[in-house]
PDB file of C-alpha atoms in Angstrom:
ATOM      1  CA  MET P 280       0.111   0.241   0.183  1.00 40.00           C
ATOM      2  CA  GLY P 281       1.311   3.398  -1.084  1.00 46.00           C
ATOM      3  CA  SER P 282      -0.032   6.855   0.504  1.00 47.00           C
ATOM      4  CA  CYS P 283       0.192  10.250  -0.741  1.00 49.00           C
ATOM      5  CA  ALA P 284       0.460  13.292   1.917  1.00 44.00           C
ATOM      6  CA  ALA P 285      -2.222  15.845   1.362  1.00 41.00           C
ATOM      7  CA  GLN P 286      -2.926  19.526   1.990  1.00 47.00           C
ATOM      8  CA  PRO P 287      -5.429  21.072   4.419  1.00 59.00           C
ATOM      9  CA  VAL P 288      -9.034  19.819   3.728  1.00 67.00           C
ATOM     10  CA  GLN P 289      -9.171  16.064   5.065  1.00 72.00           C
ATOM     11  CA  PHE P 290      -7.998  14.203   2.061  1.00 79.00           C
ATOM     12  CA  ARG P 291      -5.920  10.789   2.075  1.00 83.00           C
ATOM     13  CA  VAL P 292      -4.715   8.813  -1.226  1.00 87.00           C
ATOM     14  CA  GLY P 293      -3.648   5.420  -1.704  1.00 88.00           C
ATOM     15  CA  PHE P 294      -2.647   2.686  -3.886  1.00 85.00           C
ATOM     16  CA  THR P 295      -2.375  -0.993  -4.136  1.00 84.00           C
ATOM     17  CA  MET P 296      -0.676  -2.822  -6.800  1.00 84.00           C
ATOM     18  CA  ASN P 297       0.967  -6.064  -7.400  1.00 79.00           C
ATOM     19  CA  GLU P 298       4.303  -6.527  -5.166  1.00 79.00           C
ATOM     20  CA  GLU P 299       6.346  -7.110  -8.358  1.00 84.00           C
ATOM     21  CA  GLN P 300       5.506  -4.084  -9.882  1.00 91.00           C
ATOM     22  CA  ARG P 301       6.250  -5.116 -13.353  1.00 89.00           C
ATOM     23  CA  ALA P 302       4.704  -3.501 -16.592  1.00 92.00           C
ATOM     24  CA  PRO P 303       1.926  -3.944 -17.686  1.00 91.00           C
ATOM     25  CA  LEU P 304       1.141  -3.028 -14.250  1.00 91.00           C
ATOM     26  CA  THR P 305      -2.746  -2.080 -13.107  1.00 90.00           C
ATOM     27  CA  VAL P 306      -2.747  -0.253 -10.033  1.00 91.00           C
ATOM     28  CA  SER P 307      -6.027   0.502  -7.721  1.00 89.00           C
ATOM     29  CA  PHE P 308      -6.226   4.088  -6.283  1.00 91.00           C
ATOM     30  CA  THR P 309      -8.400   5.120  -3.458  1.00 91.00           C
ATOM     31  CA  ALA P 310      -9.188   8.631  -1.950  1.00 90.00           C
ATOM     32  CA  GLN P 311     -10.728   9.147   1.453  1.00 86.00           C
ATOM     33  CA  ALA P 312     -12.302  12.546   1.086  1.00 82.00           C
ATOM     34  CA  PRO P 313     -15.585  14.387   2.370  1.00 84.00           C
ATOM     35  CA  ALA P 314     -18.611  13.221   0.402  1.00 82.00           C
ATOM     36  CA  GLU P 315     -19.554  16.573  -1.089  1.00 88.00           C
ATOM     37  CA  TYR P 316     -16.074  16.680  -2.710  1.00 91.00           C
ATOM     38  CA  ARG P 317     -15.220  14.686  -6.053  1.00 92.00           C
ATOM     39  CA  VAL P 318     -11.715  13.557  -7.112  1.00 95.00           C
ATOM     40  CA  ARG P 319      -9.873  14.216 -10.312  1.00 95.00           C
ATOM     41  CA  TRP P 320      -6.881  11.859 -10.951  1.00 96.00           C
ATOM     42  CA  ASP P 321      -4.005  12.436 -13.291  1.00 96.00           C
ATOM     43  CA  PHE P 322      -1.871   9.320 -13.323  1.00 97.00           C
ATOM     44  CA  GLY P 323       1.319  10.892 -14.759  1.00 96.00           C
ATOM     45  CA  ASP P 324       1.278   9.172 -17.946  1.00 95.00           C
ATOM     46  CA  GLY P 325      -1.278  10.979 -19.783  1.00 94.00           C
ATOM     47  CA  GLY P 326      -4.305   9.113 -18.299  1.00 95.00           C
ATOM     48  CA  MET P 327      -6.897  10.610 -16.426  1.00 96.00           C
ATOM     49  CA  GLY P 328      -9.596   9.539 -14.203  1.00 95.00           C
ATOM     50  CA  SER P 329     -12.204  10.472 -11.774  1.00 94.00           C
ATOM     51  CA  GLY P 330     -13.997   9.104  -8.544  1.00 93.00           C
ATOM     52  CA  SER P 331     -13.015   7.853  -5.198  1.00 90.00           C
ATOM     53  CA  ARG P 332     -11.875   4.527  -6.366  1.00 90.00           C
ATOM     54  CA  VAL P 333     -10.204   4.213 -10.011  1.00 93.00           C
ATOM     55  CA  THR P 334      -7.676   1.572 -11.675  1.00 92.00           C
ATOM     56  CA  HIS P 335      -5.181   2.665 -14.213  1.00 95.00           C
ATOM     57  CA  THR P 336      -2.774   0.594 -16.257  1.00 94.00           C
ATOM     58  CA  TYR P 337       0.643   1.426 -16.829  1.00 95.00           C
ATOM     59  CA  TYR P 338       2.131  -0.062 -19.900  1.00 93.00           C
ATOM     60  CA  ARG P 339       5.474   0.904 -19.773  1.00 92.00           C
ATOM     61  CA  PRO P 340       8.411   0.826 -17.341  1.00 93.00           C
ATOM     62  CA  GLY P 341       9.399   4.247 -15.642  1.00 95.00           C
ATOM     63  CA  THR P 342       8.721   6.201 -12.612  1.00 96.00           C
ATOM     64  CA  TYR P 343       5.426   8.056 -12.729  1.00 96.00           C
ATOM     65  CA  THR P 344       4.175  11.394 -10.837  1.00 95.00           C
ATOM     66  CA  LEU P 345       0.500  10.977  -9.778  1.00 93.00           C
ATOM     67  CA  GLU P 346      -1.488  13.642  -8.776  1.00 95.00           C
ATOM     68  CA  ALA P 347      -5.065  13.792  -7.257  1.00 94.00           C
ATOM     69  CA  GLN P 348      -7.073  16.832  -6.927  1.00 94.00           C
ATOM     70  CA  LEU P 349     -10.090  17.783  -4.468  1.00 93.00           C
ATOM     71  CA  LEU P 350     -12.642  19.509  -6.052  1.00 93.00           C
ATOM     72  CA  ASP P 351     -15.693  21.078  -4.635  1.00 90.00           C
ATOM     73  CA  SER P 352     -19.256  21.486  -5.872  1.00 89.00           C
ATOM     74  CA  ARG P 353     -18.186  24.600  -8.225  1.00 90.00           C
ATOM     75  CA  GLY P 354     -15.498  22.446  -9.494  1.00 91.00           C
ATOM     76  CA  ARG P 355     -12.826  24.603  -7.585  1.00 91.00           C
ATOM     77  CA  VAL P 356      -9.636  22.833  -6.454  1.00 91.00           C
ATOM     78  CA  ARG P 357      -9.616  22.768  -2.770  1.00 90.00           C
ATOM     79  CA  SER P 358      -6.849  20.277  -2.128  1.00 90.00           C
ATOM     80  CA  THR P 359      -4.186  18.267  -3.921  1.00 90.00           C
ATOM     81  CA  ALA P 360      -2.134  14.772  -3.381  1.00 90.00           C
ATOM     82  CA  SER P 361       0.630  13.649  -5.150  1.00 89.00           C
ATOM     83  CA  GLY P 362       2.749  10.476  -5.173  1.00 90.00           C
ATOM     84  CA  GLN P 363       5.018   8.554  -7.293  1.00 92.00           C
ATOM     85  CA  VAL P 364       4.314   5.089  -9.058  1.00 94.00           C
ATOM     86  CA  GLU P 365       7.234   2.983  -9.958  1.00 95.00           C
ATOM     87  CA  VAL P 366       6.653   0.433 -12.739  1.00 95.00           C
ATOM     88  CA  ARG P 367       9.778  -1.768 -13.375  1.00 94.00           C
ATOM     89  CA  SER P 368      10.206  -3.424 -16.738  1.00 93.00           C
ATOM     90  CA  GLY P 369       8.395  -6.888 -17.571  1.00 90.00           C
ATOM     91  CA  GLY P 370      11.195  -7.985 -20.052  1.00 93.00           C
ATOM     92  CA  PRO P 371      10.831  -8.413 -23.639  1.00 94.00           C
ATOM     93  CA  GLU P 372       7.045  -8.261 -24.966  1.00 95.00           C
ATOM     94  CA  GLN P 373       5.719 -11.831 -25.274  1.00 96.00           C
ATOM     95  CA  ALA P 374       2.099 -13.362 -25.638  1.00 97.00           C
ATOM     96  CA  GLY P 375       1.372 -15.580 -22.566  1.00 97.00           C
ATOM     97  CA  LEU P 376      -1.659 -17.928 -23.147  1.00 98.00           C
ATOM     98  CA  VAL P 377      -3.331 -19.240 -19.746  1.00 98.00           C
ATOM     99  CA  VAL P 378      -5.623 -22.126 -20.353  1.00 98.00           C
ATOM    100  CA  LEU P 379      -7.998 -22.811 -17.296  1.00 98.00           C
ATOM    101  CA  LEU P 380      -9.200 -26.436 -17.960  1.00 98.00           C
ATOM    102  CA  GLY P 381     -12.484 -27.747 -16.600  1.00 97.00           C
ATOM    103  CA  ARG P 382     -14.715 -30.569 -16.744  1.00 96.00           C
ATOM    104  CA  GLY P 383     -15.577 -30.468 -20.308  1.00 96.00           C
ATOM    105  CA  GLU P 384     -14.723 -26.655 -20.824  1.00 97.00           C
ATOM    106  CA  VAL P 385     -11.876 -24.451 -20.939  1.00 98.00           C
ATOM    107  CA  ARG P 386     -11.170 -20.749 -20.060  1.00 98.00           C
ATOM    108  CA  LEU P 387      -8.664 -18.556 -22.028  1.00 98.00           C
ATOM    109  CA  SER P 388      -6.634 -15.684 -20.530  1.00 98.00           C
ATOM    110  CA  ALA P 389      -3.803 -13.578 -21.784  1.00 97.00           C
ATOM    111  CA  ALA P 390      -2.465 -12.926 -18.143  1.00 94.00           C
ATOM    112  CA  GLY P 391       0.628 -14.141 -18.913  1.00 92.00           C
ATOM    113  CA  SER P 392       1.424 -11.789 -21.413  1.00 95.00           C
ATOM    114  CA  VAL P 393       3.791  -8.711 -21.447  1.00 94.00           C
ATOM    115  CA  VAL P 394       2.430  -6.272 -23.942  1.00 94.00           C
ATOM    116  CA  TYR P 395       3.635  -2.288 -23.675  1.00 94.00           C
ATOM    117  CA  ARG P 396       0.619  -0.888 -25.415  1.00 93.00           C
ATOM    118  CA  PRO P 397      -3.178  -1.586 -24.890  1.00 93.00           C
ATOM    119  CA  SER P 398      -4.340  -4.424 -27.109  1.00 94.00           C
ATOM    120  CA  GLU P 399      -7.282  -6.572 -27.374  1.00 95.00           C
ATOM    121  CA  PRO P 400      -6.294 -10.315 -27.198  1.00 97.00           C
ATOM    122  CA  ASP P 401      -7.685 -12.385 -30.028  1.00 98.00           C
ATOM    123  CA  PHE P 402      -8.071 -16.294 -29.140  1.00 98.00           C
ATOM    124  CA  THR P 403      -8.423 -19.603 -31.136  1.00 98.00           C
ATOM    125  CA  LEU P 404      -9.349 -23.048 -30.492  1.00 98.00           C
ATOM    126  CA  ASP P 405      -8.629 -25.429 -32.730  1.00 98.00           C
ATOM    127  CA  GLY P 406      -8.428 -22.957 -35.408  1.00 97.00           C
ATOM    128  CA  ARG P 407     -11.645 -21.150 -34.656  1.00 97.00           C
ATOM    129  CA  PRO P 408     -12.146 -17.822 -32.965  1.00 98.00           C
ATOM    130  CA  VAL P 409     -13.454 -17.873 -29.145  1.00 97.00           C
ATOM    131  CA  GLY P 410     -14.077 -16.047 -26.372  1.00 95.00           C
ATOM    132  CA  THR P 411     -12.203 -16.225 -23.105  1.00 93.00           C
ATOM    133  CA  GLY P 412     -15.063 -18.867 -22.301  1.00 85.00           C
ATOM    134  CA  PRO P 413     -16.278 -21.246 -20.967  1.00 96.00           C
ATOM    135  CA  VAL P 414     -15.795 -22.924 -24.001  1.00 97.00           C
ATOM    136  CA  GLU P 415     -17.110 -26.568 -24.297  1.00 97.00           C
ATOM    137  CA  VAL P 416     -14.476 -28.936 -25.452  1.00 97.00           C
ATOM    138  CA  ALA P 417     -15.144 -32.621 -26.523  1.00 97.00           C
ATOM    139  CA  ALA P 418     -12.689 -35.482 -25.218  1.00 97.00           C
ATOM    140  CA  GLY P 419      -9.210 -35.564 -27.453  1.00 97.00           C
ATOM    141  CA  GLU P 420      -6.432 -33.528 -28.076  1.00 98.00           C
ATOM    142  CA  HIS P 421      -7.049 -29.602 -28.837  1.00 98.00           C
ATOM    143  CA  ARG P 422      -4.677 -26.368 -29.222  1.00 98.00           C
ATOM    144  CA  ALA P 423      -5.650 -23.104 -28.049  1.00 98.00           C
ATOM    145  CA  ALA P 424      -3.910 -19.857 -29.568  1.00 98.00           C
ATOM    146  CA  LEU P 425      -3.401 -16.259 -28.610  1.00 98.00           C
ATOM    147  CA  ARG P 426      -2.628 -13.127 -30.710  1.00 98.00           C
ATOM    148  CA  LEU P 427      -1.801  -9.931 -29.638  1.00 97.00           C
ATOM    149  CA  THR P 428      -0.305  -6.516 -31.055  1.00 97.00           C
ATOM    150  CA  GLY P 429       2.620  -5.158 -29.071  1.00 95.00           C
ATOM    151  CA  GLU P 430       4.796  -2.129 -29.787  1.00 93.00           C
ATOM    152  CA  SER P 431       7.126  -4.513 -31.502  1.00 89.00           C
ATOM    153  CA  GLY P 432       4.344  -6.089 -33.640  1.00 95.00           C
ATOM    154  CA  PRO P 433       2.320  -9.223 -33.599  1.00 97.00           C
ATOM    155  CA  LEU P 434       2.835 -11.290 -30.627  1.00 98.00           C
ATOM    156  CA  THR P 435       1.567 -15.116 -30.605  1.00 98.00           C
ATOM    157  CA  ASP P 436       1.442 -18.160 -28.137  1.00 98.00           C
ATOM    158  CA  SER P 437      -0.267 -21.457 -28.331  1.00 98.00           C
ATOM    159  CA  VAL P 438      -0.965 -24.318 -25.764  1.00 98.00           C
ATOM    160  CA  PRO P 439      -1.667 -28.057 -26.904  1.00 98.00           C
ATOM    161  CA  PHE P 440      -3.869 -29.682 -23.976  1.00 98.00           C
ATOM    162  CA  GLN P 441      -6.037 -32.997 -23.472  1.00 97.00           C
ATOM    163  CA  MET P 442      -9.562 -33.462 -22.617  1.00 98.00           C
ATOM    164  CA  ALA P 443     -11.312 -36.023 -20.905  1.00 97.00           C
ATOM    165  CA  PRO P 444     -14.216 -36.805 -18.626  1.00 96.00           C
ATOM    166  CA  LEU P 445     -13.267 -35.968 -14.979  1.00 97.00           C
ATOM    167  CA  ALA P 446     -15.792 -37.085 -11.969  1.00 97.00           C
ATOM    168  CA  GLY P 447     -15.958 -34.892  -9.132  1.00 97.00           C
ATOM    169  CA  SER P 448     -17.706 -34.667  -5.793  1.00 97.00           C
ATOM    170  CA  VAL P 449     -19.487 -31.338  -4.317  1.00 97.00           C
ATOM    171  CA  PRO P 450     -19.992 -33.218  -0.948  1.00 98.00           C
ATOM    172  CA  PHE P 451     -15.924 -33.798  -0.680  1.00 98.00           C
ATOM    173  CA  GLU P 452     -15.499 -30.182  -1.747  1.00 98.00           C
ATOM    174  CA  THR P 453     -17.853 -28.859   0.933  1.00 98.00           C
ATOM    175  CA  GLU P 454     -15.968 -31.049   3.539  1.00 98.00           C
ATOM    176  CA  VAL P 455     -12.574 -29.842   2.714  1.00 98.00           C
ATOM    177  CA  LEU P 456     -13.830 -26.428   3.318  1.00 98.00           C
ATOM    178  CA  ARG P 457     -15.424 -27.180   6.604  1.00 98.00           C
ATOM    179  CA  LEU P 458     -12.206 -29.059   7.909  1.00 98.00           C
ATOM    180  CA  THR P 459     -10.121 -26.119   6.784  1.00 98.00           C
ATOM    181  CA  ASN P 460     -12.162 -23.833   8.667  1.00 98.00           C
ATOM    182  CA  GLN P 461     -12.462 -26.200  11.692  1.00 98.00           C
ATOM    183  CA  ALA P 462      -8.599 -26.161  12.003  1.00 98.00           C
ATOM    184  CA  ARG P 463      -8.687 -22.173  11.593  1.00 98.00           C
ATOM    185  CA  SER P 464     -11.408 -21.593  14.610  1.00 98.00           C
ATOM    186  CA  ARG P 465      -9.783 -24.568  16.757  1.00 97.00           C
ATOM    187  CA  GLY P 466      -6.514 -22.673  16.329  1.00 97.00           C
ATOM    188  CA  TRP P 467      -4.445 -25.703  14.899  1.00 97.00           C
ATOM    189  CA  ASN P 468      -0.559 -25.164  15.773  1.00 96.00           C
ATOM    190  CA  CYS P 469       1.603 -25.855  12.527  1.00 96.00           C
ATOM    191  CA  ALA P 470       4.541 -26.248  15.019  1.00 94.00           C
ATOM    192  CA  THR P 471       2.880 -28.355  17.698  1.00 94.00           C
ATOM    193  CA  LEU P 472       0.829 -30.211  15.450  1.00 93.00           C
ATOM    194  CA  LYS P 473      -2.221 -29.706  17.693  1.00 93.00           C
ATOM    195  CA  GLU P 474      -5.022 -27.153  18.874  1.00 94.00           C
ATOM    196  CA  GLY P 475      -4.510 -24.616  20.957  1.00 89.00           C
ATOM    197  CA  GLY P 476      -3.058 -21.840  19.253  1.00 91.00           C
ATOM    198  CA  PRO P 477      -4.589 -18.467  17.923  1.00 94.00           C
ATOM    199  CA  THR P 478      -7.852 -18.822  16.202  1.00 96.00           C
ATOM    200  CA  LEU P 479      -8.579 -17.549  12.915  1.00 97.00           C
ATOM    201  CA  PRO P 480     -11.866 -16.190  11.008  1.00 97.00           C
ATOM    202  CA  PRO P 481     -13.433 -18.792   8.522  1.00 98.00           C
ATOM    203  CA  LEU P 482     -12.344 -18.555   5.041  1.00 98.00           C
ATOM    204  CA  THR P 483     -15.151 -18.213   2.241  1.00 97.00           C
ATOM    205  CA  ARG P 484     -15.429 -19.744  -0.883  1.00 97.00           C
ATOM    206  CA  ASP P 485     -15.240 -17.751  -3.958  1.00 98.00           C
ATOM    207  CA  PRO P 486     -16.203 -18.828  -7.418  1.00 97.00           C
ATOM    208  CA  ARG P 487     -13.102 -17.735  -9.148  1.00 98.00           C
ATOM    209  CA  LEU P 488     -10.823 -19.163  -6.922  1.00 98.00           C
ATOM    210  CA  GLU P 489     -12.597 -22.380  -7.514  1.00 98.00           C
ATOM    211  CA  VAL P 490     -11.875 -21.753 -11.344  1.00 98.00           C
ATOM    212  CA  ALA P 491      -8.221 -21.541 -10.340  1.00 98.00           C
ATOM    213  CA  ALA P 492      -8.543 -24.607  -7.921  1.00 98.00           C
ATOM    214  CA  LEU P 493     -10.220 -26.536 -10.885  1.00 98.00           C
ATOM    215  CA  ALA P 494      -7.867 -25.777 -13.480  1.00 98.00           C
ATOM    216  CA  GLN P 495      -4.754 -27.084 -11.432  1.00 98.00           C
ATOM    217  CA  SER P 496      -6.633 -30.176 -10.506  1.00 98.00           C
ATOM    218  CA  ALA P 497      -8.022 -30.893 -13.957  1.00 98.00           C
ATOM    219  CA  GLY P 498      -4.707 -30.129 -15.189  1.00 98.00           C
ATOM    220  CA  MET P 499      -2.706 -32.863 -12.951  1.00 98.00           C
ATOM    221  CA  ALA P 500      -5.346 -35.238 -13.825  1.00 98.00           C
ATOM    222  CA  LEU P 501      -5.351 -34.796 -17.617  1.00 98.00           C
ATOM    223  CA  HIS P 502      -1.722 -34.327 -17.931  1.00 97.00           C
ATOM    224  CA  GLY P 503      -0.232 -36.543 -15.487  1.00 95.00           C
ATOM    225  CA  TYR P 504       2.116 -34.391 -13.696  1.00 96.00           C
ATOM    226  CA  PHE P 505       2.199 -33.291  -9.946  1.00 97.00           C
ATOM    227  CA  ASP P 506       3.366 -29.748  -9.476  1.00 97.00           C
ATOM    228  CA  HIS P 507       2.357 -26.337  -8.823  1.00 97.00           C
ATOM    229  CA  HIS P 508       3.976 -25.073 -11.912  1.00 97.00           C
ATOM    230  CA  SER P 509       1.703 -26.303 -14.950  1.00 97.00           C
ATOM    231  CA  PRO P 510       3.731 -27.763 -17.929  1.00 97.00           C
ATOM    232  CA  VAL P 511       0.831 -27.224 -19.843  1.00 97.00           C
ATOM    233  CA  ASP P 512       1.066 -23.639 -20.214  1.00 97.00           C
ATOM    234  CA  GLY P 513       3.951 -22.806 -17.817  1.00 96.00           C
ATOM    235  CA  SER P 514       1.230 -21.113 -15.360  1.00 97.00           C
ATOM    236  CA  THR P 515       1.872 -20.564 -11.594  1.00 97.00           C
ATOM    237  CA  PRO P 516      -0.751 -20.429  -8.808  1.00 97.00           C
ATOM    238  CA  TRP P 517      -0.633 -16.757  -8.800  1.00 95.00           C
ATOM    239  CA  LEU P 518      -1.150 -16.343 -12.520  1.00 96.00           C
ATOM    240  CA  ARG P 519      -4.093 -18.674 -12.547  1.00 97.00           C
ATOM    241  CA  VAL P 520      -5.737 -17.016 -10.006  1.00 97.00           C
ATOM    242  CA  GLN P 521      -5.132 -13.908 -12.197  1.00 94.00           C
ATOM    243  CA  ALA P 522      -6.328 -15.519 -15.308  1.00 97.00           C
ATOM    244  CA  ALA P 523      -9.489 -16.247 -13.378  1.00 97.00           C
ATOM    245  CA  GLY P 524     -10.170 -12.654 -12.866  1.00 95.00           C
ATOM    246  CA  PHE P 525      -9.218 -12.305  -9.058  1.00 95.00           C
ATOM    247  CA  GLU P 526      -7.187  -9.358  -8.135  1.00 89.00           C
ATOM    248  CA  ALA P 527      -5.442 -10.703  -5.351  1.00 90.00           C
ATOM    249  CA  ARG P 528      -3.115  -8.970  -2.766  1.00 86.00           C
ATOM    250  CA  ALA P 529      -1.694 -12.484  -1.817  1.00 91.00           C
ATOM    251  CA  THR P 530      -2.116 -15.982  -2.890  1.00 96.00           C
ATOM    252  CA  ALA P 531      -1.095 -19.661  -1.977  1.00 98.00           C
ATOM    253  CA  GLU P 532      -1.942 -23.083  -3.066  1.00 98.00           C
ATOM    254  CA  ASN P 533      -2.015 -26.341  -1.786  1.00 98.00           C
ATOM    255  CA  ILE P 534      -2.039 -29.415  -3.791  1.00 98.00           C
ATOM    256  CA  ALA P 535      -2.547 -33.526  -3.102  1.00 98.00           C
ATOM    257  CA  ALA P 536      -2.661 -36.723  -5.017  1.00 98.00           C
ATOM    258  CA  GLY P 537      -4.299 -40.222  -4.184  1.00 97.00           C
ATOM    259  CA  GLN P 538      -6.092 -39.301  -0.731  1.00 98.00           C
ATOM    260  CA  GLN P 539      -9.290 -41.069  -0.829  1.00 97.00           C
ATOM    261  CA  THR P 540     -11.210 -38.932   1.519  1.00 98.00           C
ATOM    262  CA  PRO P 541     -11.551 -34.749   2.897  1.00 98.00           C
ATOM    263  CA  GLU P 542     -10.366 -36.026   6.252  1.00 98.00           C
ATOM    264  CA  GLU P 543      -7.103 -37.945   5.041  1.00 98.00           C
ATOM    265  CA  VAL P 544      -6.243 -34.917   2.553  1.00 98.00           C
ATOM    266  CA  VAL P 545      -6.945 -32.158   5.088  1.00 98.00           C
ATOM    267  CA  ALA P 546      -5.088 -34.146   7.979  1.00 98.00           C
ATOM    268  CA  GLY P 547      -2.065 -34.550   5.430  1.00 98.00           C
ATOM    269  CA  TRP P 548      -1.758 -30.778   4.867  1.00 98.00           C
ATOM    270  CA  LEU P 549      -2.197 -29.790   8.378  1.00 98.00           C
ATOM    271  CA  HIS P 550       0.578 -32.304   9.211  1.00 97.00           C
ATOM    272  CA  SER P 551       2.881 -30.599   6.551  1.00 96.00           C
ATOM    273  CA  PRO P 552       4.519 -27.560   7.553  1.00 93.00           C
ATOM    274  CA  GLY P 553       4.037 -25.642   4.009  1.00 94.00           C
ATOM    275  CA  HIS P 554       0.623 -26.632   3.604  1.00 97.00           C
ATOM    276  CA  CYS P 555      -0.191 -26.019   7.529  1.00 98.00           C
ATOM    277  CA  ARG P 556       0.673 -22.326   6.939  1.00 97.00           C
ATOM    278  CA  ASN P 557      -1.217 -21.761   4.032  1.00 98.00           C
ATOM    279  CA  ILE P 558      -4.295 -23.115   5.913  1.00 98.00           C
ATOM    280  CA  MET P 559      -3.714 -20.898   8.833  1.00 98.00           C
ATOM    281  CA  GLY P 560      -2.307 -18.071   6.837  1.00 96.00           C
ATOM    282  CA  ASP P 561      -3.827 -14.684   6.955  1.00 95.00           C
ATOM    283  CA  PHE P 562      -6.278 -15.076   3.862  1.00 97.00           C
ATOM    284  CA  THR P 563     -10.148 -14.694   3.290  1.00 97.00           C
ATOM    285  CA  ARG P 564     -11.010 -16.570   0.365  1.00 98.00           C
ATOM    286  CA  LEU P 565     -10.708 -20.063  -0.781  1.00 98.00           C
ATOM    287  CA  GLY P 566     -11.506 -22.122  -3.686  1.00 98.00           C
ATOM    288  CA  VAL P 567     -11.496 -26.075  -3.507  1.00 98.00           C
ATOM    289  CA  SER P 568     -11.470 -28.636  -6.281  1.00 98.00           C
ATOM    290  CA  TYR P 569     -11.486 -32.479  -6.107  1.00 98.00           C
ATOM    291  CA  VAL P 570     -11.241 -34.454  -9.441  1.00 98.00           C
ATOM    292  CA  ASN P 571     -11.304 -38.260 -10.009  1.00 98.00           C
ATOM    293  CA  ARG P 572      -9.672 -39.566 -13.370  1.00 97.00           C
ATOM    294  CA  PRO P 573      -9.512 -43.397 -13.464  1.00 94.00           C
ATOM    295  CA  GLU P 574      -6.957 -43.542 -16.324  1.00 87.00           C
ATOM    296  CA  SER P 575      -4.651 -40.872 -14.231  1.00 95.00           C
ATOM    297  CA  PRO P 576      -1.481 -41.744 -12.293  1.00 95.00           C
ATOM    298  CA  TYR P 577      -3.008 -40.668  -9.009  1.00 96.00           C
ATOM    299  CA  LEU P 578      -6.732 -41.313  -9.502  1.00 97.00           C
ATOM    300  CA  ARG P 579      -7.829 -38.516  -7.025  1.00 98.00           C
ATOM    301  CA  TYR P 580      -6.478 -34.703  -7.412  1.00 98.00           C
ATOM    302  CA  TRP P 581      -7.366 -32.204  -4.731  1.00 98.00           C
ATOM    303  CA  THR P 582      -6.299 -28.469  -4.875  1.00 98.00           C
ATOM    304  CA  GLN P 583      -6.994 -25.537  -2.231  1.00 98.00           C
ATOM    305  CA  VAL P 584      -6.406 -22.168  -3.613  1.00 98.00           C
ATOM    306  CA  PHE P 585      -6.123 -19.186  -1.085  1.00 98.00           C
ATOM    307  CA  ALA P 586      -6.138 -15.577  -1.518  1.00 97.00           C
ATOM    308  CA  THR P 587      -6.688 -12.114   0.042  1.00 95.00           C
ATOM    309  CA  PRO P 588      -8.156  -9.507  -2.478  1.00 91.00           C
ATOM    310  CA  GLU P 589      -6.859  -6.276  -3.653  1.00 80.00           C
ATOM    311  CA  GLU P 590      -9.005  -3.466  -1.799  1.00 66.00           C
ATOM    312  CA  GLY P 591     -12.417  -2.828  -3.095  1.00 52.00           C
ATOM    313  CA  GLN P 592     -13.075  -6.535  -4.057  1.00 54.00           C
TER     314      GLN P 592
END
């Protein structure tokens, strides 16, 4: 969270962004001011905005001077606040396609792209134009593709993937949530491996995190891997959360394979230091996914995706 100093009238400005601060960087700005005033923003890169809550994307690396003006009912400037936003280079421009697999469907995202100008992504699936999804997909081999226009010209990426029938269980997923929140409410201690530590509020299931969790479970079941880093599209937990449309301040992911029941999988996570710290972490939202595919190496795949949203979500 960044903050800016303001002049006389009570006027506070803050902004939040991805910790890496790499372009293209979307920043959320907020202003705390009396209701009778309005706020006008100059983002320092030629972009303007208005309102107490705004977002702005900086496409190029650099240090930008932000200015916010507090206007009264006659449009007179009553106070100003300013600050700097540093945007680091995201590296060479590239198209980065994220493929969020599901049960008989797929969602596509350009969240992995680095493009130093506004550009509308064009997606294709098996050569036909599609939107971001969800798009129904039959069993078999498929290829998704992305095309963008960057400052350096056309940028493309493509991802081959498999689709097959995947079984699931809503009761299993619901029980994973219950057991997770039970551990938090009873103060499970990751060091002593018993209850009695500080208690935590329950996590709330979020449909966007459910999409990210399902993509991970489905990816492992369909492509035979067990890793947080997907070999299908190269995505990470953070990137899958972003591709699912959730703007997070912090994320984490637990995965497991082979366990037969919710009790078995949650107990295993609670007795593993890294997984336990995620369950007992400072998160507010959760996505849960269970997938069963008989033809796969581990048969059963479990994923938890934890997140704390950016302010305003």
